mmCIF file of C-alpha atoms in Angstrom:
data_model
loop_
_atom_site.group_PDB
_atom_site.id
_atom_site.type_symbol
_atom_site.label_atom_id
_atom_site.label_comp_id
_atom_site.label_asym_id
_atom_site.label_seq_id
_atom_site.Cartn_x
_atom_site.Cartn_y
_atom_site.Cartn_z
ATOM 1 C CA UNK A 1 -0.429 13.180 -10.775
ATOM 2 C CA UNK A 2 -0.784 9.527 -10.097
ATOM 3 C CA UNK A 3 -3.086 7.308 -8.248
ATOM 4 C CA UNK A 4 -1.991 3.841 -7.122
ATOM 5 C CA UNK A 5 -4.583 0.304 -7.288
ATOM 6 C CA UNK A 6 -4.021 -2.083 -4.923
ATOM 7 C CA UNK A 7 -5.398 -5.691 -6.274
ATOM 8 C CA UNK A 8 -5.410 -8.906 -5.545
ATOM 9 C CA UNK A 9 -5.603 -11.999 -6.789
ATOM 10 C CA UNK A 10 -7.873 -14.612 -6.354
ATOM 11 C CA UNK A 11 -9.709 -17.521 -7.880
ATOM 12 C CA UNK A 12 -11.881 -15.245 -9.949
ATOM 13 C CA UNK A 13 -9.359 -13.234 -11.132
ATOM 14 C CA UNK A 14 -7.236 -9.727 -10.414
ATOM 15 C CA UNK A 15 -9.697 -7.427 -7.989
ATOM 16 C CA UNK A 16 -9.516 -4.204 -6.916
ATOM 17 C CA UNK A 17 -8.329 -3.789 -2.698
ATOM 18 C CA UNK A 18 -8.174 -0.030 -2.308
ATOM 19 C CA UNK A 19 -6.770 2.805 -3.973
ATOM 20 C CA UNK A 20 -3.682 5.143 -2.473
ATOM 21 C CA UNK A 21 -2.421 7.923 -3.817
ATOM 22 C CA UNK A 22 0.590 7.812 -2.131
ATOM 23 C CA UNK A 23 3.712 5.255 -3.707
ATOM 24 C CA UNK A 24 5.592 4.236 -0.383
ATOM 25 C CA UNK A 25 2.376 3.490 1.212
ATOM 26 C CA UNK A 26 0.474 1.519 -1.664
ATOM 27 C CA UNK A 27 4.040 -0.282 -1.799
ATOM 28 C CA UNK A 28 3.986 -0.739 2.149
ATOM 29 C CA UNK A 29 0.713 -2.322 1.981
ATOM 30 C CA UNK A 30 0.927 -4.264 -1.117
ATOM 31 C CA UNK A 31 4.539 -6.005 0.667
ATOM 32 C CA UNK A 32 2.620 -6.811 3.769
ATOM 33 C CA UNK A 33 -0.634 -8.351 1.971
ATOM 34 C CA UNK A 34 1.880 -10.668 0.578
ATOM 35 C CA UNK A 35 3.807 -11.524 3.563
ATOM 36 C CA UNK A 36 0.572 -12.549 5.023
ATOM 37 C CA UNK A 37 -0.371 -15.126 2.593
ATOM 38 C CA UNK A 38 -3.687 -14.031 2.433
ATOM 39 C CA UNK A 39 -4.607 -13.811 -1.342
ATOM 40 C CA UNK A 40 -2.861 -16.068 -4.275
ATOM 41 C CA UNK A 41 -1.665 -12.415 -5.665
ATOM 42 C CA UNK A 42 -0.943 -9.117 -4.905
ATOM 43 C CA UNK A 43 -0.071 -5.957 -7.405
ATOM 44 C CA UNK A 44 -0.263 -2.240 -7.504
ATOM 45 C CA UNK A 45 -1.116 -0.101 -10.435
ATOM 46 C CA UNK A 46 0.040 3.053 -11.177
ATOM 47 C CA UNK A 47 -2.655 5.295 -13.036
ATOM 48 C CA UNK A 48 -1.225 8.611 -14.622
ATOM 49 C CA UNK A 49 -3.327 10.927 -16.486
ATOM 50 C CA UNK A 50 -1.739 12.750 -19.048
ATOM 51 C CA UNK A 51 -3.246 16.448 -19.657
ATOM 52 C CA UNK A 52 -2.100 16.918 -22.874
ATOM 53 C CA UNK A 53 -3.302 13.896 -24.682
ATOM 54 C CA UNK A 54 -6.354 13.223 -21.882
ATOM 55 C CA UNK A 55 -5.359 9.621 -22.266
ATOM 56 C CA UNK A 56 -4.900 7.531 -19.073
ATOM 57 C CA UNK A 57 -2.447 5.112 -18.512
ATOM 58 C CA UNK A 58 -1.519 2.354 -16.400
ATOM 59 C CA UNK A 59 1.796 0.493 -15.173
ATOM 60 C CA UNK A 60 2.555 -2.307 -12.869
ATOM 61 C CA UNK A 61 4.709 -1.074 -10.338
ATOM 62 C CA UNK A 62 4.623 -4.235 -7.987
ATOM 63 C CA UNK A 63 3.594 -7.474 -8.917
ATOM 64 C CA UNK A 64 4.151 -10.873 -6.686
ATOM 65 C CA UNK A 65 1.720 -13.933 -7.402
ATOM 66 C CA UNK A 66 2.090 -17.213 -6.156
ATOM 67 C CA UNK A 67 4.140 -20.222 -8.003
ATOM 68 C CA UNK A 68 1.736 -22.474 -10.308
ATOM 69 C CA UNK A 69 -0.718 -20.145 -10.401
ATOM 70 C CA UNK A 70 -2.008 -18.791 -13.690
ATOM 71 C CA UNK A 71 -3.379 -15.674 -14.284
ATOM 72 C CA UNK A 72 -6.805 -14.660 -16.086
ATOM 73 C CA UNK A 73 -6.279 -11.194 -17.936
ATOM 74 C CA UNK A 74 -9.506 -9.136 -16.775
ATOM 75 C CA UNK A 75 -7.179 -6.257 -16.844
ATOM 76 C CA UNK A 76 -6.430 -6.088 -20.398
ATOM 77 C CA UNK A 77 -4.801 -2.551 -20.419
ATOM 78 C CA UNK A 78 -3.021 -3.498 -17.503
ATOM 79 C CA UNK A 79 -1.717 -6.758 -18.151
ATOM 80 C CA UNK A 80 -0.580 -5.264 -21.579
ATOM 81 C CA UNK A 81 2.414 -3.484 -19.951
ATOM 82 C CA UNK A 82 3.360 -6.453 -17.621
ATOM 83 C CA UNK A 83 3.366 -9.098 -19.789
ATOM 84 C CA UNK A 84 6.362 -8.511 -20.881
ATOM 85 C CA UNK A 85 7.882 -8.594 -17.417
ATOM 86 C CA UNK A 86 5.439 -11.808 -16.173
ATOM 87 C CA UNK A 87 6.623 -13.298 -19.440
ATOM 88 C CA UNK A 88 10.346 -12.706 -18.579
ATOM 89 C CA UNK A 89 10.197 -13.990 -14.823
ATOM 90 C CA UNK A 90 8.818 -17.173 -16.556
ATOM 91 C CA UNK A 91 11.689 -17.754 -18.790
ATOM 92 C CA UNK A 92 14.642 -16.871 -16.358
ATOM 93 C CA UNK A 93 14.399 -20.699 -15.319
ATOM 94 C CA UNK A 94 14.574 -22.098 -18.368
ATOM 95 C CA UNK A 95 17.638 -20.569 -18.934
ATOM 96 C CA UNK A 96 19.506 -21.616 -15.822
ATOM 97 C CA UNK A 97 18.836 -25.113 -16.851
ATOM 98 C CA UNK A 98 20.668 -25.196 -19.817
ATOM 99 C CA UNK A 99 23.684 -23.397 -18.213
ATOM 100 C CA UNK A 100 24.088 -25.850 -15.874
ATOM 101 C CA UNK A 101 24.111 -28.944 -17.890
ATOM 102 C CA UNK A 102 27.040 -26.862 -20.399
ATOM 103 C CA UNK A 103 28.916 -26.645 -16.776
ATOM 104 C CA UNK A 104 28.680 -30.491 -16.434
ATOM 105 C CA UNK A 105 30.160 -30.914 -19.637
ATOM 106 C CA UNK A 106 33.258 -28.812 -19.097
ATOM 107 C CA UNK A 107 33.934 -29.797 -16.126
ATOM 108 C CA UNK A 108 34.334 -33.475 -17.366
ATOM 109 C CA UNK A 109 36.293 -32.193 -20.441
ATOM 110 C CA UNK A 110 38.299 -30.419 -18.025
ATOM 111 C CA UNK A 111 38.959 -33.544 -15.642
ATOM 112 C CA UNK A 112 39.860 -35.696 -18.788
ATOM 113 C CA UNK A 113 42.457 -33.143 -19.862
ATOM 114 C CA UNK A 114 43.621 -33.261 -16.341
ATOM 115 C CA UNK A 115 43.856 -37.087 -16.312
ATOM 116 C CA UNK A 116 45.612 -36.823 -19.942
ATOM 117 C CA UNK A 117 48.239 -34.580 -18.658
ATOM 118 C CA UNK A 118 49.307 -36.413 -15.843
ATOM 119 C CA UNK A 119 49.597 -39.782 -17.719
ATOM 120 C CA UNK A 120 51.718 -37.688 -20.234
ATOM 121 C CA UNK A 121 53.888 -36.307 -17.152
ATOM 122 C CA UNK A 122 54.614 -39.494 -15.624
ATOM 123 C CA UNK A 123 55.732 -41.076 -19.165
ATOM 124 C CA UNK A 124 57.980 -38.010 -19.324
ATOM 125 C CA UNK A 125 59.547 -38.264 -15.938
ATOM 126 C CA UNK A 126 60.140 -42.140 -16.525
ATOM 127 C CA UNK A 127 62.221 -41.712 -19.904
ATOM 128 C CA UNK A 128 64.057 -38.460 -18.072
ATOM 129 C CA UNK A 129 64.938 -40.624 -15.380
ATOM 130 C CA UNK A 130 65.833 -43.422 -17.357
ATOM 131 C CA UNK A 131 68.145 -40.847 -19.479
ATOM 132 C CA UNK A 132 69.852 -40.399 -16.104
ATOM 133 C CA UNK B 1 19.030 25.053 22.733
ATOM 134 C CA UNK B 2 17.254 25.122 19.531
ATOM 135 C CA UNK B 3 13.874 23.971 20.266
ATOM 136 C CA UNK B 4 12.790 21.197 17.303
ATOM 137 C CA UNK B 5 8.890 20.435 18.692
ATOM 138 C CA UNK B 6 7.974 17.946 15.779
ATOM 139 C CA UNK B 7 10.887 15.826 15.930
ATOM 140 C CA UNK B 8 10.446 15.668 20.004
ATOM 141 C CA UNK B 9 6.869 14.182 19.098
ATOM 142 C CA UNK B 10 8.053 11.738 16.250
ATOM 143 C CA UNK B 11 10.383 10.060 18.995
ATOM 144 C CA UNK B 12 7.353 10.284 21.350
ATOM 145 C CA UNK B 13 5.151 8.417 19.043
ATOM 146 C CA UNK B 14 8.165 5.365 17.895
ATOM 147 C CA UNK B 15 8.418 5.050 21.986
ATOM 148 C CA UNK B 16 4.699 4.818 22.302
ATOM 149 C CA UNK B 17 4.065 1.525 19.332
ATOM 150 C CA UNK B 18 5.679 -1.352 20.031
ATOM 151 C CA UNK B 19 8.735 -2.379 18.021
ATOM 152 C CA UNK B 20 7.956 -2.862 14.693
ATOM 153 C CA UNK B 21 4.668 -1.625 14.750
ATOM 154 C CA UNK B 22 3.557 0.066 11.396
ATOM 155 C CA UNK B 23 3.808 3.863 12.464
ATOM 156 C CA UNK B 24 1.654 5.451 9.891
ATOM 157 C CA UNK B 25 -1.871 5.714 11.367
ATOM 158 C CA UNK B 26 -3.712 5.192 7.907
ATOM 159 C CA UNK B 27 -2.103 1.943 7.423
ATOM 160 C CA UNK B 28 -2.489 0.844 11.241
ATOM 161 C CA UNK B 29 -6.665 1.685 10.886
ATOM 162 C CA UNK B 30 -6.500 -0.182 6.956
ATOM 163 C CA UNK B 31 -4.561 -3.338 8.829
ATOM 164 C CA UNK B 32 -7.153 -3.157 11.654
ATOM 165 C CA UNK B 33 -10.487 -2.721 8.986
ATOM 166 C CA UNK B 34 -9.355 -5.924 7.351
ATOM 167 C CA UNK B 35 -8.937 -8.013 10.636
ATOM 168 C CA UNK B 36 -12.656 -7.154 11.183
ATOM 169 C CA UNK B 37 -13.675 -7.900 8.303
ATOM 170 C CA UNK B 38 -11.797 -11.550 8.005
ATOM 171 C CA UNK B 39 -13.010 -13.363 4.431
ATOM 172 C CA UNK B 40 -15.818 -10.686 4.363
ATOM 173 C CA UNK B 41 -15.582 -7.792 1.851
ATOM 174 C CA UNK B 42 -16.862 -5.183 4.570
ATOM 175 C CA UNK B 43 -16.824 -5.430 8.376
ATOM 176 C CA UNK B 44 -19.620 -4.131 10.721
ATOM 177 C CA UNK B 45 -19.609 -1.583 12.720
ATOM 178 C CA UNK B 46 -20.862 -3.920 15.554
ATOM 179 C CA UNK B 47 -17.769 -4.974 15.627
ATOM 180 C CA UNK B 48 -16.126 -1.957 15.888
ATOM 181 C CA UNK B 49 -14.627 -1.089 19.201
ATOM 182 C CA UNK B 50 -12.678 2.034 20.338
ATOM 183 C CA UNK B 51 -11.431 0.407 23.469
ATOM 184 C CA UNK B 52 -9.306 -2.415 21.066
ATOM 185 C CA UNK B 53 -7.499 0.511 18.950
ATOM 186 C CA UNK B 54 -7.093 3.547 21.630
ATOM 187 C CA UNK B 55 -3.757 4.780 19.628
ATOM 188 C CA UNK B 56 -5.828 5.520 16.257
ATOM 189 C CA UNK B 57 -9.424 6.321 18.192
ATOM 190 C CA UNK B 58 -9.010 9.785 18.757
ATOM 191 C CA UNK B 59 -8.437 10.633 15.301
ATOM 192 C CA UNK B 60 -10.918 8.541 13.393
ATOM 193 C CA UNK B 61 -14.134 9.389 12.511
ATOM 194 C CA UNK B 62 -17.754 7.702 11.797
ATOM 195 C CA UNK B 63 -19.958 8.812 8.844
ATOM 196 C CA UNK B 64 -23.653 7.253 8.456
ATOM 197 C CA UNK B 65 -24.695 7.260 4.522
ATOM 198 C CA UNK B 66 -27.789 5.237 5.427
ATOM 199 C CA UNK B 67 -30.004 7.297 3.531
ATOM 200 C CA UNK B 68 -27.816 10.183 3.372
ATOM 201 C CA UNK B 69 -25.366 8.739 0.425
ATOM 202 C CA UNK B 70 -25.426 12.132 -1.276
ATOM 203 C CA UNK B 71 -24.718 14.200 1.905
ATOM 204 C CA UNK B 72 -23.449 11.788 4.487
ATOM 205 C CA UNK B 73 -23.748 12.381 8.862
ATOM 206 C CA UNK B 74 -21.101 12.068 11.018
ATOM 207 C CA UNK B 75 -22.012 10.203 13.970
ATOM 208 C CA UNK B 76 -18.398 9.763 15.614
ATOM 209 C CA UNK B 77 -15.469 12.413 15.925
ATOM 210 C CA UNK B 78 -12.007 11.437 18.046
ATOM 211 C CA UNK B 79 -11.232 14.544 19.931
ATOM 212 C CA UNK B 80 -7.712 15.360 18.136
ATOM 213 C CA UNK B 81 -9.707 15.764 14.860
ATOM 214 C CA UNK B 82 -12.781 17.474 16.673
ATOM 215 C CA UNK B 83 -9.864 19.753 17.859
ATOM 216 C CA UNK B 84 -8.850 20.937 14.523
ATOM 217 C CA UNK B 85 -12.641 20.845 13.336
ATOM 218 C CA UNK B 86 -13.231 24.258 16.028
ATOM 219 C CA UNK B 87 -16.675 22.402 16.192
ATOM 220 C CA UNK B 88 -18.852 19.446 17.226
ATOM 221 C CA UNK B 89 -20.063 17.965 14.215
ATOM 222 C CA UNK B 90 -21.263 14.991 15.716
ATOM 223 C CA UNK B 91 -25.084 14.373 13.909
ATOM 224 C CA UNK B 92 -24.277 17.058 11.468
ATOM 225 C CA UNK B 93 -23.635 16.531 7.761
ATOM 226 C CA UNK B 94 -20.224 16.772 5.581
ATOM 227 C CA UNK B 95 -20.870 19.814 4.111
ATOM 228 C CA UNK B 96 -21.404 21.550 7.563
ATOM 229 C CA UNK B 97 -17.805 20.643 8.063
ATOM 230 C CA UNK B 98 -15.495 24.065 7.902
ATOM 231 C CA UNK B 99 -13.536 24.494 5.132
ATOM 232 C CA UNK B 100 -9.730 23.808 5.117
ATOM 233 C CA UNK B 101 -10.079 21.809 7.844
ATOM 234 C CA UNK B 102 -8.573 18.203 8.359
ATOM 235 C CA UNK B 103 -11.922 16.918 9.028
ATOM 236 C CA UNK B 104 -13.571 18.471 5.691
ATOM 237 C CA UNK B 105 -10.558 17.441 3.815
ATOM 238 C CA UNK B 106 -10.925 13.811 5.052
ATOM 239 C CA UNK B 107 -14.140 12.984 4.030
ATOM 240 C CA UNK B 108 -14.459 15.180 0.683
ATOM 241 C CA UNK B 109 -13.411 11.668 -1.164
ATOM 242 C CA UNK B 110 -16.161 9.989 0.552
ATOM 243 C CA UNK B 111 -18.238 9.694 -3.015
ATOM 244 C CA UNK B 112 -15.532 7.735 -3.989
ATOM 245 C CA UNK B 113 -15.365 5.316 -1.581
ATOM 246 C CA UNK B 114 -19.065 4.740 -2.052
ATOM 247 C CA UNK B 115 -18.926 4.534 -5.553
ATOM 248 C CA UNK B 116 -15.544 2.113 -5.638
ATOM 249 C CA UNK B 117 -16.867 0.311 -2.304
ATOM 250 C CA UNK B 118 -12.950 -0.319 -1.660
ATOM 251 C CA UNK B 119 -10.674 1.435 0.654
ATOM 252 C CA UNK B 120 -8.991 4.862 -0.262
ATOM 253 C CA UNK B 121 -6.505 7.452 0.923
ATOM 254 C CA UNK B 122 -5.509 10.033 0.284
ATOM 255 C CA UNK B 123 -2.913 13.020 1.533
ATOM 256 C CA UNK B 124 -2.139 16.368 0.722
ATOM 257 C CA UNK B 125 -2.140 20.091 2.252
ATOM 258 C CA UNK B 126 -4.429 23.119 3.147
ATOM 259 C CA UNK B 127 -4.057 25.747 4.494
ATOM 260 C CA UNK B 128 -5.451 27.102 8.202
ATOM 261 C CA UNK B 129 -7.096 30.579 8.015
ATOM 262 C CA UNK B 130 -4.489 31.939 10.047
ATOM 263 C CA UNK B 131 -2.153 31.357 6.546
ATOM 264 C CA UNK B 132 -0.789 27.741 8.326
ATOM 265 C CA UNK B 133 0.715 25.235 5.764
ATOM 266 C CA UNK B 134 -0.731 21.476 7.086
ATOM 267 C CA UNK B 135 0.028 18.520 5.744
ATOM 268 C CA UNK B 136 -2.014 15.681 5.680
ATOM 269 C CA UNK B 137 -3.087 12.221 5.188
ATOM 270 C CA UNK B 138 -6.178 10.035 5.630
ATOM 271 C CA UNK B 139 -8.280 7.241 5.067
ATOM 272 C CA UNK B 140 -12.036 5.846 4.502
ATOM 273 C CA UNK B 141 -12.731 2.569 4.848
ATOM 274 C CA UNK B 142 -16.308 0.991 3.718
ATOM 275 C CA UNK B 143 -18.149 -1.024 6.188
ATOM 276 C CA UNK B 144 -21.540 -2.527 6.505
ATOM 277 C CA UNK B 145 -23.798 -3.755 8.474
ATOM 278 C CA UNK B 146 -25.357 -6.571 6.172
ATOM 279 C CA UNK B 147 -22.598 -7.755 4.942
ATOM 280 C CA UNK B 148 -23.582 -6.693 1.243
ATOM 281 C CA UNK B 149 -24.677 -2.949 1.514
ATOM 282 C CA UNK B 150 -22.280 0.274 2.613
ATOM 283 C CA UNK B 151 -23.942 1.587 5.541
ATOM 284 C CA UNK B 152 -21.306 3.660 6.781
ATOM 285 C CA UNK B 153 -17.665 4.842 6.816
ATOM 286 C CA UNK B 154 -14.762 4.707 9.158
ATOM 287 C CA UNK B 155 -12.266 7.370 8.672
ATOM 288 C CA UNK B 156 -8.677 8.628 10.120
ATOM 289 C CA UNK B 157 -6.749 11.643 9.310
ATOM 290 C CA UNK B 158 -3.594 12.933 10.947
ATOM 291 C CA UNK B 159 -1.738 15.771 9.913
ATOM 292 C CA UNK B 160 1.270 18.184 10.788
ATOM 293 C CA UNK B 161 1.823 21.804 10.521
ATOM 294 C CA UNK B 162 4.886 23.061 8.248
ATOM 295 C CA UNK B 163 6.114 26.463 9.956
ATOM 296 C CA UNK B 164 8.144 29.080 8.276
ATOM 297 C CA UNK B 165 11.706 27.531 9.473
ATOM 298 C CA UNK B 166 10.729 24.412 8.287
ATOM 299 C CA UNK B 167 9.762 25.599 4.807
ATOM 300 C CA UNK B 168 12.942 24.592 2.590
#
């Protein structure tokens, strides 16, 4: 069975808001904290407990923090299974840059072919028509 | 004409909240806790007034654990949980409560919430002596009266019985 952490973020770091042990509602919540703007960062952790092994783990299940902020790691065990995620939101960017600048290029190699072609036609046409 | 009493009462209850009101009552009383409080981590019961939340009053609850952390006193009951209590428990302690009741169920977390100091809830089912199937869901919210200390907490429950032809 799994519980649910609701935290927040502020300047001191991630904090604990209340606990739910219900998904849709610790979800609910955690989407209207952030609508209202209140807090810098809002997240929910899911706790399982696993019988067998009597180890307890955690996931991030929802995770929204506001742009230029950076995030202390008070949560070690936590952050360990989001980083990955937080580290892959970071580099999406990145990557749209440098697709758009290889658009630019084709699109002016395309335009000089275009421009090359049509200079080619005309020649044609003009010695055709001069055949005639 | 078949009769379908819970659904009746669902559509009673949307007509009752205004439009896009949060319908769960656990949420509603949670939204409402951290209004009072405002940048503070606990709000005060002086603050606290029935007459501004009259859709979640009568099923919230008040428990004193000024001096009585280990055992706490309620000392507020709305009537629809009093109701399913069979009881007045008002000035009597938690583990007076009847058991598998919606009011014992709703505070036995109440060590928790002391110990976390932060909201919880939490839901599940009992069942009435009669052999009754209720579901159930609730809340306890810290508050306190210096600002720094939890001197009490302020509770909701709801809940809805599961008869045989709803049973899948």
């Amino acid at each position: 069975m799994s519980t649910f952490e609701l935290q927040v973020y502020q300047g001191s770091g991630w904090q604990f808001d209340a606990y739910f042990d219900s998904r849709d509602m610790v979800i609910s919540e955690a989407q209207r904290m952030d609508s209202a703007g209140r807090y810098m960062g809002v997240r929910v952790l899911e706790e399982f407990f696993n019988e067998e092994s009597q180890v307890t783990s955690y996931r991030t299940i929802f995770s929204r923090l506001r742009k230029n902020e950076t995030i202390g790691a008070p949560q070690k065990a936590a952050t360990k299974s989001s980083a990955p995620r937080d580290t892959a939101r970071r580099s999406r960017p990145k990557s749209k840059r440098k697709k758009s600048g290889g658009n630019v290029t084709l699109l002016l190699f395309a335009g000089i072919a275009m421009v090359v072609i049509g200079i080619a036609a005309i020649i044609l046409l003009r010695e055709y028509a001069g055949a005639y | 004409m078949k009769e379908l009493p819970d659904e009746t009462e669902r559509q009673l209850v949307e007509d009752e909240l205004p439009k896009g009101m949060e319908r769960r009552l656990v949420l509603r009383l949670l939204s409402h806790w951290r209004t009072l409080g405002g940048e503070r981590v606990f709000p005060s019961f002086a603050e606290l007034e029935p007459v501004r939340i009259p859709d979640m009053w009568d099923n919230c609850l008040v428990l004193d654990v000024a001096g009585y952390q280990d055992n706490p006193v309620f000392r507020s009951i709305g009537s629809d949980l009093m109701a399913y209590a069979g009881m007045d428990l008002v000035n009597r302690h938690v583990t007076d409560a009847p058991q598998n009741t919606l009011v014992a169920v709703s505070v036995s977390y109440a060590a928790e919430v002391l110990r976390k100091g932060v909201p919880i809830s939490r839901g599940g089912e009992f069942f009435k002596p009669d052999g009754v199937r209720v579901l159930y869901r609730s809340i306890l919210l810290p508050m306190s009266d210096d600002g720094k200390t939890v001197s009490g907490l302020l509770g909701a429950a709801n809940c809805r019985e599961v008869t045989d032809d709803q049973v899948d």
